[in-house]
C-alpha positions as a printed NumPy array, in Angstrom:
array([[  0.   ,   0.   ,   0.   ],
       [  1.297,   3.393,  -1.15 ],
       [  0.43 ,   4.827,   2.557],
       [  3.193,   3.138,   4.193],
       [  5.773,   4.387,   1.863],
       [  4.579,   7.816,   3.482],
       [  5.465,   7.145,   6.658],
       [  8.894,   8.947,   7.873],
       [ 12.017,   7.117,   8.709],
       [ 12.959,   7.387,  12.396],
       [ 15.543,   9.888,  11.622],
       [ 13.302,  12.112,   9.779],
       [ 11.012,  12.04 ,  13.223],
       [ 13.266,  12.622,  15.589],
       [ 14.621,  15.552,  13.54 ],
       [ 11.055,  16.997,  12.973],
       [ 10.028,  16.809,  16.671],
       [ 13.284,  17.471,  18.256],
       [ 13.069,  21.093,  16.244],
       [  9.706,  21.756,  18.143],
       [  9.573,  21.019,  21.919],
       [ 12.042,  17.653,  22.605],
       [ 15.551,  18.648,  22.219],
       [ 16.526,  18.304,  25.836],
       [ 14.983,  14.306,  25.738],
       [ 17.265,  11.308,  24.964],
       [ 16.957,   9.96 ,  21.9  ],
       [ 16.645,   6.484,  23.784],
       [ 13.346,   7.409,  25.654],
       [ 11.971,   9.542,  22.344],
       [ 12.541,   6.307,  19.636],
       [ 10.618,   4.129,  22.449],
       [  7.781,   6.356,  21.981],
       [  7.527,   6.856,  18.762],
       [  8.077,   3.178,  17.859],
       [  5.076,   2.817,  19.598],
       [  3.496,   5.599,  18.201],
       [  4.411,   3.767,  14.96 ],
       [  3.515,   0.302,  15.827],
       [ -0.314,   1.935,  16.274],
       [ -0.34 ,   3.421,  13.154],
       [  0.407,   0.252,  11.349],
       [ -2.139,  -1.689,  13.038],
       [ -4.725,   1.3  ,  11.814],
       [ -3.731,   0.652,   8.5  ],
       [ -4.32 ,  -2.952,   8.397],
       [ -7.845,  -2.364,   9.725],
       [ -8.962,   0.867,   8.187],
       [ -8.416,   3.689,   5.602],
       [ -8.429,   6.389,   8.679],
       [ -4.533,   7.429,   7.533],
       [ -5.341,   6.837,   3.516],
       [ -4.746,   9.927,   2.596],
       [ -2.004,  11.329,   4.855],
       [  1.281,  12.63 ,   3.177],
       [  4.996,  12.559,   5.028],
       [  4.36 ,  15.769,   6.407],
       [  0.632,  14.651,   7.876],
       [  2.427,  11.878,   9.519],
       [  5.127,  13.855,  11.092],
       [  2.181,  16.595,  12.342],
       [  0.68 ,  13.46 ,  13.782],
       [  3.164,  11.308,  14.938],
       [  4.554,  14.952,  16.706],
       [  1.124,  15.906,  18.576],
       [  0.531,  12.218,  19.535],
       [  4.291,  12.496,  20.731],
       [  3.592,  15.545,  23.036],
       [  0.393,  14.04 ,  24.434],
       [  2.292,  10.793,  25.231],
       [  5.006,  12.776,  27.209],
       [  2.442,  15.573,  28.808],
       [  0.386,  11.994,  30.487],
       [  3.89 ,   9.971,  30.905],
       [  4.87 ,  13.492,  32.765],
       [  1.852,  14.512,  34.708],
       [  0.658,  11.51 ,  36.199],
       [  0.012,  12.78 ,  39.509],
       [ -1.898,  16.14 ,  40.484],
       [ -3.877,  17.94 ,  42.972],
       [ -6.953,  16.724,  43.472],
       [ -9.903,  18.572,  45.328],
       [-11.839,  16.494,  47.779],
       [-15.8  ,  17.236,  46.9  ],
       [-16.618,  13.61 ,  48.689],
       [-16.969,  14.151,  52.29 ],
       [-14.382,  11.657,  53.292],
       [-11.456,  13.529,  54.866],
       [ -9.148,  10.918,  55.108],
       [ -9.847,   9.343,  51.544],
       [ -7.745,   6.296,  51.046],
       [ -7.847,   6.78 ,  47.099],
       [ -6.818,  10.699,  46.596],
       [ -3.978,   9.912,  49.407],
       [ -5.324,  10.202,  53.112],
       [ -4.588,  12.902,  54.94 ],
       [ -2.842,  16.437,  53.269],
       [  0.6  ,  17.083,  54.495],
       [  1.136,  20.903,  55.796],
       [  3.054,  23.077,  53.738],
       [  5.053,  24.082,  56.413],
       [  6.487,  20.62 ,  57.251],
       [  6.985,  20.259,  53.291],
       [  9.137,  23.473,  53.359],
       [ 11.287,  22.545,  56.193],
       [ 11.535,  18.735,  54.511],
       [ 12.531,  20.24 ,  50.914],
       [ 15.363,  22.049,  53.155],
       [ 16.906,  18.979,  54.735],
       [ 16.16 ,  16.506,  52.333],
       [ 17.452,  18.174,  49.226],
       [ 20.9  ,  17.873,  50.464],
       [ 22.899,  15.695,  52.868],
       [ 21.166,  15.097,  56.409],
       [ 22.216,  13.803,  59.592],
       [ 19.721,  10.668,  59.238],
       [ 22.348,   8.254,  61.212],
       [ 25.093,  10.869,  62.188],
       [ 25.777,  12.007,  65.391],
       [ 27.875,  15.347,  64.7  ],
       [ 29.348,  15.841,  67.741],
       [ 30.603,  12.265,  68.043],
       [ 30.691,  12.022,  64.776],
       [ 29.668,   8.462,  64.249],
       [ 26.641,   6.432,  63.045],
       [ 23.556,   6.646,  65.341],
       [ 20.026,   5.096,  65.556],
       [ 17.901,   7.183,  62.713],
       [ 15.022,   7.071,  65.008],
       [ 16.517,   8.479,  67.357],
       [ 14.457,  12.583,  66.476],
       [ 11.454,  10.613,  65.959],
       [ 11.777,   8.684,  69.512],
       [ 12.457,  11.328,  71.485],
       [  9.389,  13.42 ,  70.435],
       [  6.971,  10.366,  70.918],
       [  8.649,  10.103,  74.559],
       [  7.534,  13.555,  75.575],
       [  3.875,  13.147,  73.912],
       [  3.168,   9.97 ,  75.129],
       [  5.541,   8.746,  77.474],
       [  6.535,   5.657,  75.96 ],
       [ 10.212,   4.507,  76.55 ],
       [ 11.536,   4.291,  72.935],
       [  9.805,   4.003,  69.151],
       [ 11.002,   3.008,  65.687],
       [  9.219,   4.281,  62.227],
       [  8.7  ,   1.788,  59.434],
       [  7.164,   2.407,  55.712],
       [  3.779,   1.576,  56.755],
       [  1.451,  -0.703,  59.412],
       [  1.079,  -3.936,  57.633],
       [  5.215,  -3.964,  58.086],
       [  4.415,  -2.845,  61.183],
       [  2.768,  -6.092,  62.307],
       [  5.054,  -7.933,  60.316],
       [  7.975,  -7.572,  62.032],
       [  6.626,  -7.53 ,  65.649],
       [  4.972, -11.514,  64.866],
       [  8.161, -12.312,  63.13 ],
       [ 10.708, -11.049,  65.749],
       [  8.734, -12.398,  68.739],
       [  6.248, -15.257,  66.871],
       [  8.024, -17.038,  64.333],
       [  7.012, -20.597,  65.07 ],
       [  4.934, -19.727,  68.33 ],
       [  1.194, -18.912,  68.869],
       [ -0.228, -15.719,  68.957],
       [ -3.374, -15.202,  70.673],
       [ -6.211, -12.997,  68.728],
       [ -9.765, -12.509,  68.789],
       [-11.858, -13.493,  66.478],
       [-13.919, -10.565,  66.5  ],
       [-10.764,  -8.615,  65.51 ],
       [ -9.769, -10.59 ,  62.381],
       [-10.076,  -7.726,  60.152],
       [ -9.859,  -7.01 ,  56.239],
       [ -8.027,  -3.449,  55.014],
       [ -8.3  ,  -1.741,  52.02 ],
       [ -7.554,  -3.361,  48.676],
       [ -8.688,  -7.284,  50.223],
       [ -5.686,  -7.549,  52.296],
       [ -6.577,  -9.153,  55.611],
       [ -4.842,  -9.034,  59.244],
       [ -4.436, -12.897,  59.262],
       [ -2.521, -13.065,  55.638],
       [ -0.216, -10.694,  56.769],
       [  0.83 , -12.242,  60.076],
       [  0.844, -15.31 ,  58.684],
       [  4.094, -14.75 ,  56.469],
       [  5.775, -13.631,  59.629],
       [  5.894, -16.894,  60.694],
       [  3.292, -16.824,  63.472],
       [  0.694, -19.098,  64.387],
       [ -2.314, -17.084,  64.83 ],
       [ -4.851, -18.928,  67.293],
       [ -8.041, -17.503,  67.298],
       [ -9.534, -17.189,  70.548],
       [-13.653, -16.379,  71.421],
       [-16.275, -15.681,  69.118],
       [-17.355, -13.203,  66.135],
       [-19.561, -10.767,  68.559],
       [-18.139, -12.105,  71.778],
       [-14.543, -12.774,  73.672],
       [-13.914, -13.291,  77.088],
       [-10.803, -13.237,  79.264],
       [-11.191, -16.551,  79.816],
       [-10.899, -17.299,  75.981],
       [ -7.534, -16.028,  76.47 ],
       [ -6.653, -17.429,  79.581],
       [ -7.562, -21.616,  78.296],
       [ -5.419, -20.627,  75.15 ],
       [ -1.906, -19.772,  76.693],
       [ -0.071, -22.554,  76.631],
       [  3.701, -23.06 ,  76.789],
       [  4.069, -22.619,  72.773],
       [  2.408, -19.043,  73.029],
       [  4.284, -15.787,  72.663],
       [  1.738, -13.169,  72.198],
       [ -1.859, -11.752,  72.454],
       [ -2.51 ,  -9.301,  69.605],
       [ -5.638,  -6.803,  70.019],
       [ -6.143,  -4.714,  66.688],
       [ -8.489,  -1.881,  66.367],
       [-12.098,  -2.131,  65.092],
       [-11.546,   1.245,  62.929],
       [-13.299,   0.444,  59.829],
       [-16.554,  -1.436,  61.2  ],
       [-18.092,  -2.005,  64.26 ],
       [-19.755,  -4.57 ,  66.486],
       [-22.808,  -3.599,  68.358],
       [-25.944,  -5.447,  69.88 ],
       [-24.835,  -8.581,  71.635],
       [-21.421,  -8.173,  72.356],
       [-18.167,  -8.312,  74.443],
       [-14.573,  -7.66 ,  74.316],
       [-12.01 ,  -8.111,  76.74 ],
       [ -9.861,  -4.368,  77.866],
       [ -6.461,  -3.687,  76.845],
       [ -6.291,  -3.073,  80.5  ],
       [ -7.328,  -6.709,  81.363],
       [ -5.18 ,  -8.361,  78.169],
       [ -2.235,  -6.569,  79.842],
       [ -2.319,  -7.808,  83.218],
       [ -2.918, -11.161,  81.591],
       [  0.016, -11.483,  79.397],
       [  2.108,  -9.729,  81.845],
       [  1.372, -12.639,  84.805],
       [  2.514, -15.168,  81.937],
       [  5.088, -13.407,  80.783],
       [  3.818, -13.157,  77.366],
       [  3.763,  -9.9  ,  75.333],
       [  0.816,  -8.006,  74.525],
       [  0.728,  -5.893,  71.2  ],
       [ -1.834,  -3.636,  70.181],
       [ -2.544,  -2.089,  66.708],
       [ -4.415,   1.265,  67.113],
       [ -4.165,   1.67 ,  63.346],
       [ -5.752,   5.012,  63.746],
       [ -2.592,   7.109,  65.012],
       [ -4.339,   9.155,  67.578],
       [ -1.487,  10.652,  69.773],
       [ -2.787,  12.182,  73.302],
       [ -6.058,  12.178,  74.704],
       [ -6.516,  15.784,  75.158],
       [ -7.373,  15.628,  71.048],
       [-10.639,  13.304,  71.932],
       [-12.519,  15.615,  73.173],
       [-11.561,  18.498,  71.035],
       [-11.713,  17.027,  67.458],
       [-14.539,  14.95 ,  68.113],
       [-12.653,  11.213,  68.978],
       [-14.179,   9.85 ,  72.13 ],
       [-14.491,   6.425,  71.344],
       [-10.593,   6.215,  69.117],
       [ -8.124,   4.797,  71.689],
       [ -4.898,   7.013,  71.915],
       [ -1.043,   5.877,  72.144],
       [ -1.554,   7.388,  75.687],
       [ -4.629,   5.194,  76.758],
       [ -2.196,   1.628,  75.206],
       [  1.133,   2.969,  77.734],
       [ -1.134,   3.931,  80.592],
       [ -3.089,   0.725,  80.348],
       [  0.356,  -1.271,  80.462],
       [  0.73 ,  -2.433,  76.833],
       [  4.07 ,  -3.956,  75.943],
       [  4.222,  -2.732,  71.699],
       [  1.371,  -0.097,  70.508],
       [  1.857,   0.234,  66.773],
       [  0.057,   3.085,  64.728],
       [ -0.261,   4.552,  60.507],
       [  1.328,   7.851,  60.421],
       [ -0.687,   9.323,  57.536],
       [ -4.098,   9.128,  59.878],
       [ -4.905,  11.188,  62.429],
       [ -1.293,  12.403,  62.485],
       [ -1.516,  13.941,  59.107],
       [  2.072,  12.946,  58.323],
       [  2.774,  10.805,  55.375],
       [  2.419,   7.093,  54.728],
       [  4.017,   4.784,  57.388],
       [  4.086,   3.223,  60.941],
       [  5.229,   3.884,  63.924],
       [  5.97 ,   1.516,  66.925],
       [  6.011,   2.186,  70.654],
       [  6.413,   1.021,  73.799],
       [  9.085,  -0.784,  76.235],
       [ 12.649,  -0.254,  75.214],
       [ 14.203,  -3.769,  75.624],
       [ 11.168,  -5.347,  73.053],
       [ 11.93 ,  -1.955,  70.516],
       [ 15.309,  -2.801,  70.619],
       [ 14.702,  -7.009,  69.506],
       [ 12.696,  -5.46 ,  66.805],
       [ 15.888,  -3.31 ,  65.239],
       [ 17.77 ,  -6.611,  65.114],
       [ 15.655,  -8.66 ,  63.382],
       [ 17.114,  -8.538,  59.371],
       [ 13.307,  -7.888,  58.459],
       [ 14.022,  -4.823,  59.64 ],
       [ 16.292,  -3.743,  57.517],
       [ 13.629,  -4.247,  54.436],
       [ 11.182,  -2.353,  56.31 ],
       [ 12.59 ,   1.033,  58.03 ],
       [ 11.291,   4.48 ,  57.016],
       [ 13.82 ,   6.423,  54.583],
       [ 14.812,   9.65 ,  55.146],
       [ 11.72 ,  11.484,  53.514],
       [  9.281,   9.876,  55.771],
       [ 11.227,  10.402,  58.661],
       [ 11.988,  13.902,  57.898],
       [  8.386,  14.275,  57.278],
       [  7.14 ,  12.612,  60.589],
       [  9.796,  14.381,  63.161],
       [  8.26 ,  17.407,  61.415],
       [  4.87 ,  16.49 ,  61.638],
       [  5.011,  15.418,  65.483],
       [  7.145,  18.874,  66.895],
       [  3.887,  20.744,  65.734],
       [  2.01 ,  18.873,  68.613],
       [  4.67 ,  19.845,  70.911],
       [  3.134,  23.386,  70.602],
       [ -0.167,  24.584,  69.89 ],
       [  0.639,  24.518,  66.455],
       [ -2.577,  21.617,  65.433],
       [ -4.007,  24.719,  63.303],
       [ -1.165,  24.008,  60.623],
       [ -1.887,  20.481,  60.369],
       [ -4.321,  20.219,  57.27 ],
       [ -6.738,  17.498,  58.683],
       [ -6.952,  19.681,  62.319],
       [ -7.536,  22.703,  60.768],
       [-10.575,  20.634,  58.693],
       [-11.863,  19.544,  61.729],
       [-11.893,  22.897,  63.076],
       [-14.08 ,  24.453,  60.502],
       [-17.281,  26.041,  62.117],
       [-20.689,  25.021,  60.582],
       [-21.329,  28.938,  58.974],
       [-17.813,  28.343,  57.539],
       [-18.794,  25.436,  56.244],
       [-22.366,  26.716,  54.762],
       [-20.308,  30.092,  53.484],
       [-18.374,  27.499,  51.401],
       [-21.246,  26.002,  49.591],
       [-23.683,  29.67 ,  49.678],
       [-20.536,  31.163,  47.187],
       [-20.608,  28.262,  44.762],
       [-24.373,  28.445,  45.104],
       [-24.349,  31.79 ,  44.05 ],
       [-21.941,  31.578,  41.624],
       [-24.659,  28.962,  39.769],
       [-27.434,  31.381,  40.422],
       [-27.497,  32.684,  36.828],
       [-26.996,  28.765,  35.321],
       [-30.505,  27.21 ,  37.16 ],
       [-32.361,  27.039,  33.684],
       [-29.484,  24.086,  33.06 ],
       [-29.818,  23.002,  35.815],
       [-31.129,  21.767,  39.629],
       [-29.257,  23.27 ,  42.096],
       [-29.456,  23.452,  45.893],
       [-27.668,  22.815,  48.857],
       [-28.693,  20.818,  51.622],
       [-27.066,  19.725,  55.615],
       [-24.373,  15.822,  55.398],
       [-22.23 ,  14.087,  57.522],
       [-18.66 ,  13.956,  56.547],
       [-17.048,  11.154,  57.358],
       [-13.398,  10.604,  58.779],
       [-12.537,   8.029,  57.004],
       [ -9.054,   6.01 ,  56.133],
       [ -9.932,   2.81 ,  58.209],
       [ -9.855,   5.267,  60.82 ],
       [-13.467,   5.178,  62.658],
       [-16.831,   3.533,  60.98 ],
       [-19.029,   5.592,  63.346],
       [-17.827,   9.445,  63.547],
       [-18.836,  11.895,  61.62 ],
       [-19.052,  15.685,  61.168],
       [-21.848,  18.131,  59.753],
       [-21.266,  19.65 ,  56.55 ],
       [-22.919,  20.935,  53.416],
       [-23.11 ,  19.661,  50.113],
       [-24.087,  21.537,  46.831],
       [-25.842,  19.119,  45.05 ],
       [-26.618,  19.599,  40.936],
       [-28.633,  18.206,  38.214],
       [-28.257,  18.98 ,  35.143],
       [-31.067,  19.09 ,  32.28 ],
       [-29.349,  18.614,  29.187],
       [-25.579,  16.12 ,  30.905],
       [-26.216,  12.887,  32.488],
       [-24.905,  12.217,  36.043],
       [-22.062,  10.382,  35.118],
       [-20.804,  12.614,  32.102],
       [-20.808,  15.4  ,  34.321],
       [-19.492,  13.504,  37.183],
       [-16.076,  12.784,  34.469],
       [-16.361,  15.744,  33.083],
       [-15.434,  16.817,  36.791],
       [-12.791,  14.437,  37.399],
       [-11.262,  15.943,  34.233],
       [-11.074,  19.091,  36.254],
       [ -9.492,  17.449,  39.265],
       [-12.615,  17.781,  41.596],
       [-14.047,  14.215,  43.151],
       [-17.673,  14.101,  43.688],
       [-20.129,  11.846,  44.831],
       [-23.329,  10.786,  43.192],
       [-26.219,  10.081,  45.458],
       [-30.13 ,   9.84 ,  45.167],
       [-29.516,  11.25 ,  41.581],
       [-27.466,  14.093,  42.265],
       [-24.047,  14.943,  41.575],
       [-23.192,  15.921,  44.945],
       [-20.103,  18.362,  46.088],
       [-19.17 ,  18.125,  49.8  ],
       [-17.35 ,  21.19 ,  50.733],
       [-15.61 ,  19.893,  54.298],
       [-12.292,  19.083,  52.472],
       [-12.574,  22.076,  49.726],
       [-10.157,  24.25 ,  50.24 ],
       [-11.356,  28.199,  50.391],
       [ -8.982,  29.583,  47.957],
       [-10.197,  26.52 ,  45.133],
       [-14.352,  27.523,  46.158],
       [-13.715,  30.089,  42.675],
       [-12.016,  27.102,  40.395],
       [-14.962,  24.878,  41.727],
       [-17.757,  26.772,  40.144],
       [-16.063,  28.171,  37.397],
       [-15.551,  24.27 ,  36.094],
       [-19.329,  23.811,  36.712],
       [-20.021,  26.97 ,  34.585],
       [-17.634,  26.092,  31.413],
       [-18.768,  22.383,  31.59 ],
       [-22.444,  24.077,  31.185],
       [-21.698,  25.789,  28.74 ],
       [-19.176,  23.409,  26.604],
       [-21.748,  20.79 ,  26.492]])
């Protein structure tokens, strides 16, 4: 076929695009692309006359433009997003925002060479959780702490270092699934641990613990219910209780709080009366309390463990550790994240300061994009109307916060059109009860403007 004589050598590309924009690329990564970009055309041909009539230079224009939009999505791949869905810790768009203040003082360190395992004035290797520790000590009193890459690895290396071949005691009510179908026993179970699950689905007594400690057992494990909840006929046995227990059979006693919640003077304040803290776990005599920074903290992804010294320290020598620390971003991040709570500095952590919002705030938020729609309603059904936010991030299934939502329908776009025609914008809604809906508790005031200006143009481009 006479097309494919039409189609430019590889040098003849390169030359033409490399005159536009892609000079400073290597010729390496550019001939991948455009091989592919080639291998796509070819295919067309065989199937179709779409490219019958194109000339050299119609394939170059092409081969260019689908060129720059390869590059432009190979480039951009991740981008602000604005939270319209009412879940502030939303496991999908990242969990919680990291301040820009800690990102400023990060950028500083972490752009260069940092003391991550240097002592200066001795001026030899040191422990690089050594910042992190000493912070935790003076918010929560526990003796010493390491930081790991997340809280699966978390659990991971506290049933390898102290289970590996040995039974560890858990409630059955506790066996919980995470995001993405990973579930609690799957993980422990490549540490090596034999979990033995003790009581019943809706109820577990101390005594299911007590008949199960035998001389092959090494641990009692109590993780969080923070992304369901059991109610109605039910019973649990107190961290309080589990403690004494494992601690008059010299067995340790882990438990994973998942939800990072530091002190208890935040319960109150923010709205977390039934979320254990790190403080409640020491004071109630747990051995290991292990946490997700990028919860409640507000720091970035990864996992924190705390507790007695002596059982921190057996962790650090396990190999598995080695595969597991925090790098020197996350730590950076973290120590940054955690001095703001030495002060009363919450304000400039993102997810406090969303807490925080008063209800007129919040209705302010959603009256502006309201009015900004007033002149649109013959395209449309618009109101706004009282929801719940929700914390989200496997954090708690029960707590939630009032908000506002703007909600839209449109006369002439269906729901989901407008709903990606959104998402092309970078704003995540929700669709409920036929409505697009727009949650403003995790809207930021200064992107209120870009919100409704997107609603406008996709009015009036469709």
């Amino acid at each position: 076929m006479k097309v494919y004589q039409n189609i430019p050598s590889m040098y003849d590309i390169l030359d033409f695009c490399k005159s536009k924009d892609f000079d400073s690329y290597k010729d390496l990564i550019l001939k991948k692309l455009i091989n592919k970009i080639l291998e796509e055309i070819k295919n067309t041909i065989s199937i179709s006359k779409e490219f019958g009539n194109f000339s050299k230079q119609d394939f170059l224009e092409y081969i260019y433009l689908s060129l720059k939009e390869n590059i432009y999505n190979i480039e951009n791949k991740y981008t602000k997003l604005i939270n319209a869905t009412g879940i502030i810790l939303h496991t999908n768009i990242g969990r919680a925002p990291i301040g820009q203040e800690v990102l400023e003082k990060v950028i500083k360190v972490s752009s260069s060479y940092m003391n991550l395992e240097y002592d200066i004035n001795a001026g030899k290797r040191t422990d690089r959780n050594l910042a992190v520790s000493e912070l935790l000590n003076l918010l929560t009193g526990c003796e010493d702490a390491v930081l790991l890459n997340n809280n699966a690895a978390a659990l991971l290396l506290i049933a390898n270092t102290f289970c590996n071949g040995k039974n560890l005691l858990l409630s059955r009510g506790e066996i919980i699934e995470i995001g993405d179908s990973f579930r609690i026993l799957d993980i422990l179970n490549k540490s090596g641990a034999n979990v033995k699950e003790v009581g019943s689905t809706n109820r577990t007594y101390i005594s299911d613990y007590e008949c199960n400690i035998d001389e092959d057992t090494s641990a009692i494990l109590k993780v969080s219910k923070s992304n369901y909840e059991i109610s109605g006929f039910s019973s649990e046995v107190s961290s309080r209780e589990l403690a004494k227990l494992s601690k008059a059979n010299n067995i340790l006693f882990v438990e994973d709080l998942g939800s990072g919640l530091l002190t208890n003077n935040m319960k109150d304040e923010y709205g977390f009366s039934n979320i254990r803290s790190v403080v409640d776990s020491i004071e109630d005599g747990v051995d290991l309390v292990c946490f997700s920074t990028d919860k409640i903290l507000s720091s970035t992804q990864g996992a924190i463990i705390t507790g007695r010294k002596d059982f921190i320290v057996e962790l650090k020598k396990n190999p598995m550790y080695r595969a597991l620390r925090a790098g020197k971003n996350t730590i950076a991040i973290v120590y940054e994240t955690l001095k703001l709570y030495l002060k009363n500095d919450e304000n400039n952590i993102p997810f406090i300061s969303i807490l925080l919002q008063s209800e007129e705030e919040l209705y302010q938020k959603s009256k502006i994009i309201l009015d900004d729609l007033e002149e649109h309603r013959e395209q449309m059904e618009v109101f706004i109307e009282k929801s719940k936010s929700y914390i989200g991030g496997g954090t708690s299934s029960v707590i939630t916060k009032d908000s506002y939502t703007v909600c839209i329908r449109s006369n002439y776009i269906k729901i989901g059109d407008f709903q990606k025609k959104l998402r092309d914008c970078k704003i995540i809604s929700n669709i409920k009860d036929g409505y697009l809906k727009l949650d403003v508790m995790c809207i930021e005031k200064q992107d209120i403007d870009y919100v409704s200006k997107s609603i406008i143009d996709i009015l009036n481009t469709t």
